[in-house]
CSV table of N, CA and C in Angstrom, one decimal:
chain,number,residue,atom,x,y,z
A,891,UNK,N,44.4,-7.2,10.8
A,891,UNK,CA,45.6,-6.7,11.6
A,891,UNK,C,46.7,-7.6,11.4
A,892,UNK,N,47.9,-7.1,11.1
A,892,UNK,CA,49.1,-7.9,10.9
A,892,UNK,C,49.9,-8.0,12.2
A,893,UNK,N,50.3,-9.2,12.5
A,893,UNK,CA,51.0,-9.4,13.7
A,893,UNK,C,52.4,-9.9,13.3
A,894,UNK,N,53.5,-9.4,13.9
A,894,UNK,CA,54.8,-9.9,13.6
A,894,UNK,C,55.3,-10.6,14.8
A,895,UNK,N,55.8,-11.8,14.6
A,895,UNK,CA,56.4,-12.6,15.7
A,895,UNK,C,57.8,-13.0,15.4
A,896,UNK,N,58.6,-13.0,16.3
A,896,UNK,CA,60.0,-13.5,16.1
A,896,UNK,C,60.0,-15.0,16.1
A,897,UNK,N,60.6,-15.7,15.0
A,897,UNK,CA,60.5,-17.1,14.9
A,897,UNK,C,61.9,-17.8,14.9
A,898,UNK,N,62.9,-17.0,14.6
A,898,UNK,CA,64.3,-17.5,14.6
A,898,UNK,C,65.3,-16.4,14.5
A,899,UNK,N,66.6,-16.8,14.4
A,899,UNK,CA,67.7,-15.8,14.2
A,899,UNK,C,68.4,-16.3,13.0
A,900,UNK,N,69.1,-15.3,12.3
A,900,UNK,CA,69.9,-15.7,11.1
A,900,UNK,C,70.9,-16.8,11.4
A,901,UNK,N,71.5,-16.7,12.6
A,901,UNK,CA,72.5,-17.7,13.0
A,901,UNK,C,71.9,-19.1,13.1
A,902,UNK,N,70.6,-19.2,13.2
A,902,UNK,CA,70.0,-20.6,13.3
A,902,UNK,C,69.8,-21.3,12.0
A,903,UNK,N,70.0,-20.6,10.9
A,903,UNK,CA,69.7,-21.2,9.6
A,903,UNK,C,70.9,-21.0,8.7
A,904,UNK,N,71.5,-22.1,8.2
A,904,UNK,CA,72.7,-22.0,7.3
A,904,UNK,C,72.1,-21.6,5.9
A,905,UNK,N,73.0,-21.0,5.1
A,905,UNK,CA,72.6,-20.8,3.7
A,905,UNK,C,72.2,-22.1,3.1
A,906,UNK,N,71.2,-22.0,2.3
A,906,UNK,CA,70.5,-23.2,1.6
A,906,UNK,C,69.9,-24.1,2.6
A,907,UNK,N,69.8,-23.7,3.9
A,907,UNK,CA,69.2,-24.5,4.9
A,907,UNK,C,67.7,-24.1,5.3
A,908,UNK,N,67.2,-24.8,6.2
A,908,UNK,CA,65.8,-24.5,6.6
A,908,UNK,C,65.6,-24.8,8.1
A,909,UNK,N,64.5,-24.3,8.6
A,909,UNK,CA,64.1,-24.6,9.9
A,909,UNK,C,62.5,-24.6,9.9
A,910,UNK,N,62.0,-25.3,10.8
A,910,UNK,CA,60.5,-25.3,10.9
A,910,UNK,C,60.1,-24.7,12.2
A,911,UNK,N,59.0,-24.0,12.2
A,911,UNK,CA,58.3,-23.4,13.4
A,911,UNK,C,56.9,-23.7,13.3
A,912,UNK,N,56.2,-23.8,14.5
A,912,UNK,CA,54.8,-23.9,14.6
A,912,UNK,C,54.2,-22.5,15.0
A,913,UNK,N,53.4,-22.0,14.1
A,913,UNK,CA,52.7,-20.7,14.4
A,913,UNK,C,51.2,-20.9,14.4
A,914,UNK,N,50.6,-20.7,15.5
A,914,UNK,CA,49.2,-21.0,15.7
A,914,UNK,C,49.0,-22.5,15.3
A,915,UNK,N,48.2,-22.8,14.3
A,915,UNK,CA,47.9,-24.2,14.0
A,915,UNK,C,48.7,-24.6,12.7
A,916,UNK,N,49.6,-23.8,12.3
A,916,UNK,CA,50.3,-24.1,11.0
A,916,UNK,C,51.8,-24.4,11.3
A,917,UNK,N,52.4,-25.3,10.5
A,917,UNK,CA,53.8,-25.6,10.5
A,917,UNK,C,54.4,-24.8,9.4
A,918,UNK,N,55.4,-24.0,9.6
A,918,UNK,CA,56.0,-23.1,8.7
A,918,UNK,C,57.4,-23.5,8.4
A,919,UNK,N,57.8,-23.5,7.2
A,919,UNK,CA,59.2,-23.8,6.8
A,919,UNK,C,59.9,-22.5,6.5
A,920,UNK,N,61.0,-22.2,7.1
A,920,UNK,CA,61.8,-21.0,6.9
A,920,UNK,C,63.0,-21.3,6.2
A,921,UNK,N,63.3,-20.7,5.0
A,921,UNK,CA,64.5,-21.0,4.2
A,921,UNK,C,65.4,-19.8,4.1
A,922,UNK,N,66.7,-20.1,4.1
A,922,UNK,CA,67.7,-19.1,3.8
A,922,UNK,C,68.4,-19.5,2.5
A,923,UNK,N,68.2,-18.6,1.5
A,923,UNK,CA,68.7,-18.8,0.2
A,923,UNK,C,70.2,-18.5,0.1
A,924,UNK,N,70.8,-18.8,-1.0
A,924,UNK,CA,72.3,-18.6,-1.2
A,924,UNK,C,72.6,-17.1,-1.1
A,925,UNK,N,71.7,-16.2,-1.5
A,925,UNK,CA,71.9,-14.8,-1.4
A,925,UNK,C,71.7,-14.2,0.0
A,926,UNK,N,71.3,-15.1,0.9
A,926,UNK,CA,71.1,-14.7,2.3
A,926,UNK,C,69.7,-14.3,2.6
A,927,UNK,N,68.8,-14.2,1.6
A,927,UNK,CA,67.4,-13.8,1.8
A,927,UNK,C,66.7,-14.9,2.5
A,928,UNK,N,65.6,-14.5,3.3
A,928,UNK,CA,64.8,-15.4,4.1
A,928,UNK,C,63.4,-15.5,3.5
A,929,UNK,N,62.9,-16.7,3.4
A,929,UNK,CA,61.6,-16.9,2.8
A,929,UNK,C,60.9,-17.9,3.7
A,930,UNK,N,59.6,-17.8,3.9
A,930,UNK,CA,58.8,-18.7,4.7
A,930,UNK,C,57.5,-19.1,4.0
A,931,UNK,N,57.3,-20.4,4.0
A,931,UNK,CA,56.1,-21.0,3.3
A,931,UNK,C,55.5,-22.1,4.2
A,932,UNK,N,54.2,-22.4,4.0
A,932,UNK,CA,53.6,-23.5,4.6
A,932,UNK,C,54.4,-24.8,4.4
A,933,UNK,N,54.7,-25.6,5.4
A,933,UNK,CA,55.6,-26.7,5.3
A,933,UNK,C,54.8,-28.0,4.9
A,934,UNK,N,54.1,-27.9,3.8
A,934,UNK,CA,53.3,-29.0,3.4
A,934,UNK,C,53.1,-28.9,1.8
A,935,UNK,N,53.6,-29.9,1.1
A,935,UNK,CA,53.4,-29.9,-0.3
A,935,UNK,C,51.9,-30.1,-0.6
A,936,UNK,N,51.3,-29.4,-1.6
A,936,UNK,CA,49.9,-29.6,-1.9
A,936,UNK,C,49.6,-30.9,-2.6
A,937,UNK,N,50.6,-31.6,-3.0
A,937,UNK,CA,50.4,-32.9,-3.7
A,937,UNK,C,50.1,-34.0,-2.7
A,938,UNK,N,51.1,-34.4,-1.9
A,938,UNK,CA,50.9,-35.5,-1.0
A,938,UNK,C,51.3,-35.2,0.5
A,939,UNK,N,51.5,-33.8,0.7
A,939,UNK,CA,51.8,-33.4,2.1
A,939,UNK,C,53.2,-33.6,2.5
A,940,UNK,N,54.1,-33.7,1.6
A,940,UNK,CA,55.6,-33.8,2.0
A,940,UNK,C,56.0,-32.6,2.7
A,941,UNK,N,57.0,-32.8,3.6
A,941,UNK,CA,57.6,-31.7,4.4
A,941,UNK,C,58.6,-31.0,3.6
A,942,UNK,N,58.2,-29.8,3.2
A,942,UNK,CA,59.0,-29.0,2.3
A,942,UNK,C,60.3,-28.6,2.9
A,943,UNK,N,60.4,-28.5,4.2
A,943,UNK,CA,61.6,-28.1,5.0
A,943,UNK,C,62.7,-29.2,4.7
A,944,UNK,N,62.3,-30.4,4.3
A,944,UNK,CA,63.2,-31.5,4.1
A,944,UNK,C,63.7,-31.6,2.6
A,945,UNK,N,63.1,-30.7,1.8
A,945,UNK,CA,63.4,-30.6,0.4
A,945,UNK,C,64.7,-29.9,0.1
A,946,UNK,N,65.2,-30.0,-1.2
A,946,UNK,CA,66.4,-29.4,-1.6
A,946,UNK,C,66.0,-28.0,-2.2
A,947,UNK,N,66.8,-27.0,-1.8
A,947,UNK,CA,66.6,-25.6,-2.3
A,947,UNK,C,67.5,-25.5,-3.5
A,948,UNK,N,66.9,-25.0,-4.6
A,948,UNK,CA,67.6,-24.7,-5.8
A,948,UNK,C,67.2,-23.4,-6.3
A,949,UNK,N,68.1,-22.4,-6.3
A,949,UNK,CA,67.7,-21.1,-6.7
A,949,UNK,C,66.7,-20.5,-5.7
A,950,UNK,N,65.5,-20.1,-6.3
A,950,UNK,CA,64.4,-19.6,-5.4
A,950,UNK,C,63.3,-20.6,-5.3
A,951,UNK,N,63.6,-21.8,-5.4
A,951,UNK,CA,62.5,-22.9,-5.3
A,951,UNK,C,63.0,-24.0,-4.4
A,952,UNK,N,62.0,-24.7,-3.8
A,952,UNK,CA,62.3,-25.9,-3.0
A,952,UNK,C,61.6,-27.1,-3.7
A,953,UNK,N,62.4,-28.2,-3.7
A,953,UNK,CA,61.8,-29.4,-4.3
A,953,UNK,C,61.3,-30.3,-3.3
A,954,UNK,N,60.0,-30.7,-3.4
A,954,UNK,CA,59.4,-31.6,-2.4
A,954,UNK,C,60.2,-32.9,-2.3
A,955,UNK,N,60.5,-33.4,-1.1
A,955,UNK,CA,61.3,-34.6,-1.0
A,955,UNK,C,60.5,-35.9,-1.4
A,956,UNK,N,59.2,-35.8,-1.5
A,956,UNK,CA,58.5,-37.0,-1.9
A,956,UNK,C,58.4,-37.3,-3.3
A,957,UNK,N,58.0,-36.3,-4.1
A,957,UNK,CA,57.8,-36.5,-5.6
A,957,UNK,C,58.5,-35.4,-6.4
A,958,UNK,N,59.4,-34.7,-5.9
A,958,UNK,CA,60.2,-33.7,-6.6
A,958,UNK,C,59.3,-32.5,-7.2
A,959,UNK,N,58.2,-32.2,-6.6
A,959,UNK,CA,57.4,-31.1,-7.1
A,959,UNK,C,58.3,-29.8,-6.7
A,960,UNK,N,58.3,-28.8,-7.6
A,960,UNK,CA,59.1,-27.7,-7.4
A,960,UNK,C,58.2,-26.5,-7.1
A,961,UNK,N,58.5,-25.9,-5.9
A,961,UNK,CA,57.6,-24.8,-5.3
A,961,UNK,C,58.4,-23.6,-5.3
A,962,UNK,N,57.9,-22.5,-5.9
A,962,UNK,CA,58.6,-21.2,-5.8
A,962,UNK,C,58.4,-20.6,-4.5
A,963,UNK,N,59.5,-20.2,-3.9
A,963,UNK,CA,59.5,-19.7,-2.5
A,963,UNK,C,59.0,-18.2,-2.4
A,964,UNK,N,59.0,-17.5,-3.6
A,964,UNK,CA,58.4,-16.2,-3.6
A,964,UNK,C,56.9,-16.2,-3.7
A,965,UNK,N,56.4,-17.0,-4.6
A,965,UNK,CA,54.9,-17.0,-4.8
A,965,UNK,C,54.2,-18.1,-4.2
A,966,UNK,N,54.9,-19.2,-3.8
A,966,UNK,CA,54.2,-20.4,-3.3
A,966,UNK,C,53.6,-21.3,-4.3
A,967,UNK,N,53.8,-20.9,-5.6
A,967,UNK,CA,53.1,-21.7,-6.7
A,967,UNK,C,54.0,-22.9,-7.1
A,968,UNK,N,53.3,-23.9,-7.5
A,968,UNK,CA,54.0,-25.1,-8.0
A,968,UNK,C,54.3,-24.9,-9.4
A,969,UNK,N,55.5,-25.4,-9.9
A,969,UNK,CA,55.9,-25.2,-11.2
A,969,UNK,C,55.2,-26.2,-12.1
A,970,UNK,N,54.8,-25.8,-13.3
A,970,UNK,CA,54.1,-26.6,-14.3
A,970,UNK,C,55.1,-27.7,-14.7
A,971,UNK,N,54.6,-28.9,-15.1
A,971,UNK,CA,53.2,-29.2,-15.4
A,971,UNK,C,52.4,-29.5,-14.2
A,972,UNK,N,53.0,-29.6,-13.0
A,972,UNK,CA,52.3,-29.8,-11.8
A,972,UNK,C,51.5,-28.6,-11.4
A,973,UNK,N,50.6,-28.6,-10.5
A,973,UNK,CA,49.8,-27.5,-10.1
A,973,UNK,C,49.5,-27.5,-8.6
A,974,UNK,N,49.3,-26.3,-8.1
A,974,UNK,CA,49.0,-26.2,-6.7
A,974,UNK,C,49.7,-25.0,-6.2
A,975,UNK,N,49.4,-24.7,-4.9
A,975,UNK,CA,50.0,-23.5,-4.2
A,975,UNK,C,50.1,-23.8,-2.7
A,976,UNK,N,51.1,-23.1,-2.1
A,976,UNK,CA,51.2,-23.2,-0.7
A,976,UNK,C,51.1,-21.7,-0.1
A,977,UNK,N,50.8,-21.5,1.1
A,977,UNK,CA,50.8,-20.2,1.7
A,977,UNK,C,52.2,-19.7,1.9
A,978,UNK,N,52.4,-18.4,1.5
A,978,UNK,CA,53.7,-17.7,1.7
A,978,UNK,C,53.5,-16.7,2.8
A,979,UNK,N,54.5,-16.7,3.7
A,979,UNK,CA,54.5,-15.7,4.8
A,979,UNK,C,55.5,-14.7,4.6
A,980,UNK,N,55.2,-13.4,4.8
A,980,UNK,CA,56.1,-12.3,4.7
A,980,UNK,C,57.1,-12.4,5.9
A,981,UNK,N,58.4,-12.2,5.6
A,981,UNK,CA,59.4,-12.2,6.6
A,981,UNK,C,60.1,-10.9,6.6
A,982,UNK,N,60.7,-10.6,7.7
A,982,UNK,CA,61.5,-9.4,7.9
A,982,UNK,C,62.7,-9.8,8.8
A,983,UNK,N,63.9,-9.3,8.5
A,983,UNK,CA,65.1,-9.6,9.3
A,983,UNK,C,65.6,-8.3,9.9
A,984,UNK,N,65.8,-8.3,11.2
A,984,UNK,CA,66.4,-7.1,11.9
A,984,UNK,C,67.9,-7.3,11.7
A,985,UNK,N,68.5,-6.4,10.9
A,985,UNK,CA,69.9,-6.5,10.6
A,985,UNK,C,70.8,-6.3,11.8
A,986,UNK,N,70.3,-5.5,12.7
A,986,UNK,CA,71.1,-5.3,13.9
A,986,UNK,C,71.2,-6.5,14.8
A,987,UNK,N,70.1,-7.2,15.0
A,987,UNK,CA,70.1,-8.3,15.9
A,987,UNK,C,70.1,-9.7,15.3
A,988,UNK,N,69.8,-9.7,14.0
A,988,UNK,CA,69.6,-11.0,13.3
A,988,UNK,C,68.3,-11.7,13.5
A,989,UNK,N,67.4,-11.1,14.2
A,989,UNK,CA,66.1,-11.7,14.5
A,989,UNK,C,65.3,-11.8,13.2
A,990,UNK,N,64.6,-12.9,13.0
A,990,UNK,CA,63.7,-13.2,11.8
A,990,UNK,C,62.3,-13.1,12.3
A,991,UNK,N,61.5,-12.2,11.7
A,991,UNK,CA,60.1,-12.1,12.0
A,991,UNK,C,59.2,-12.5,10.9
A,992,UNK,N,58.1,-13.1,11.3
A,992,UNK,CA,57.1,-13.6,10.4
A,992,UNK,C,55.8,-12.7,10.6
A,993,UNK,N,55.2,-12.3,9.5
A,993,UNK,CA,54.0,-11.5,9.6
A,993,UNK,C,52.8,-12.4,9.3
A,994,UNK,N,51.8,-12.3,10.3
A,994,UNK,CA,50.6,-13.1,10.2
A,994,UNK,C,49.4,-12.3,9.9
C-alpha cells in the first residue's frame, strides 16, 4: 500500500536547494532542480554516510560533500567508477497549493 505524506512546500526550497525531513526511521533529502522539478532520496551517501542534502546539485545529480561521489537524483545510482545506490522516493507536487508529497 502506497502512502502519500506532505513533507514541504515549493516555497520552502530554492532552486538548486534542498531540505531534509524525517519520515518514519529515514532521513530524506528533497531537492529542487534548476528546472523546478522535485526529487527525493535517502540522505546518506553509500560510501561514508555523508549528508547528501549538504552536497552540490549539478544537473540531475548531487555530489556528496565528503568525497565528491556523484549520485543520480532520478535513479539513486552512484556514477562510475564509484558504485552504490541510495533509495529514491517518488514525489508529487500539487500545483494549486505548492504542497510537496512523498510516496512511501
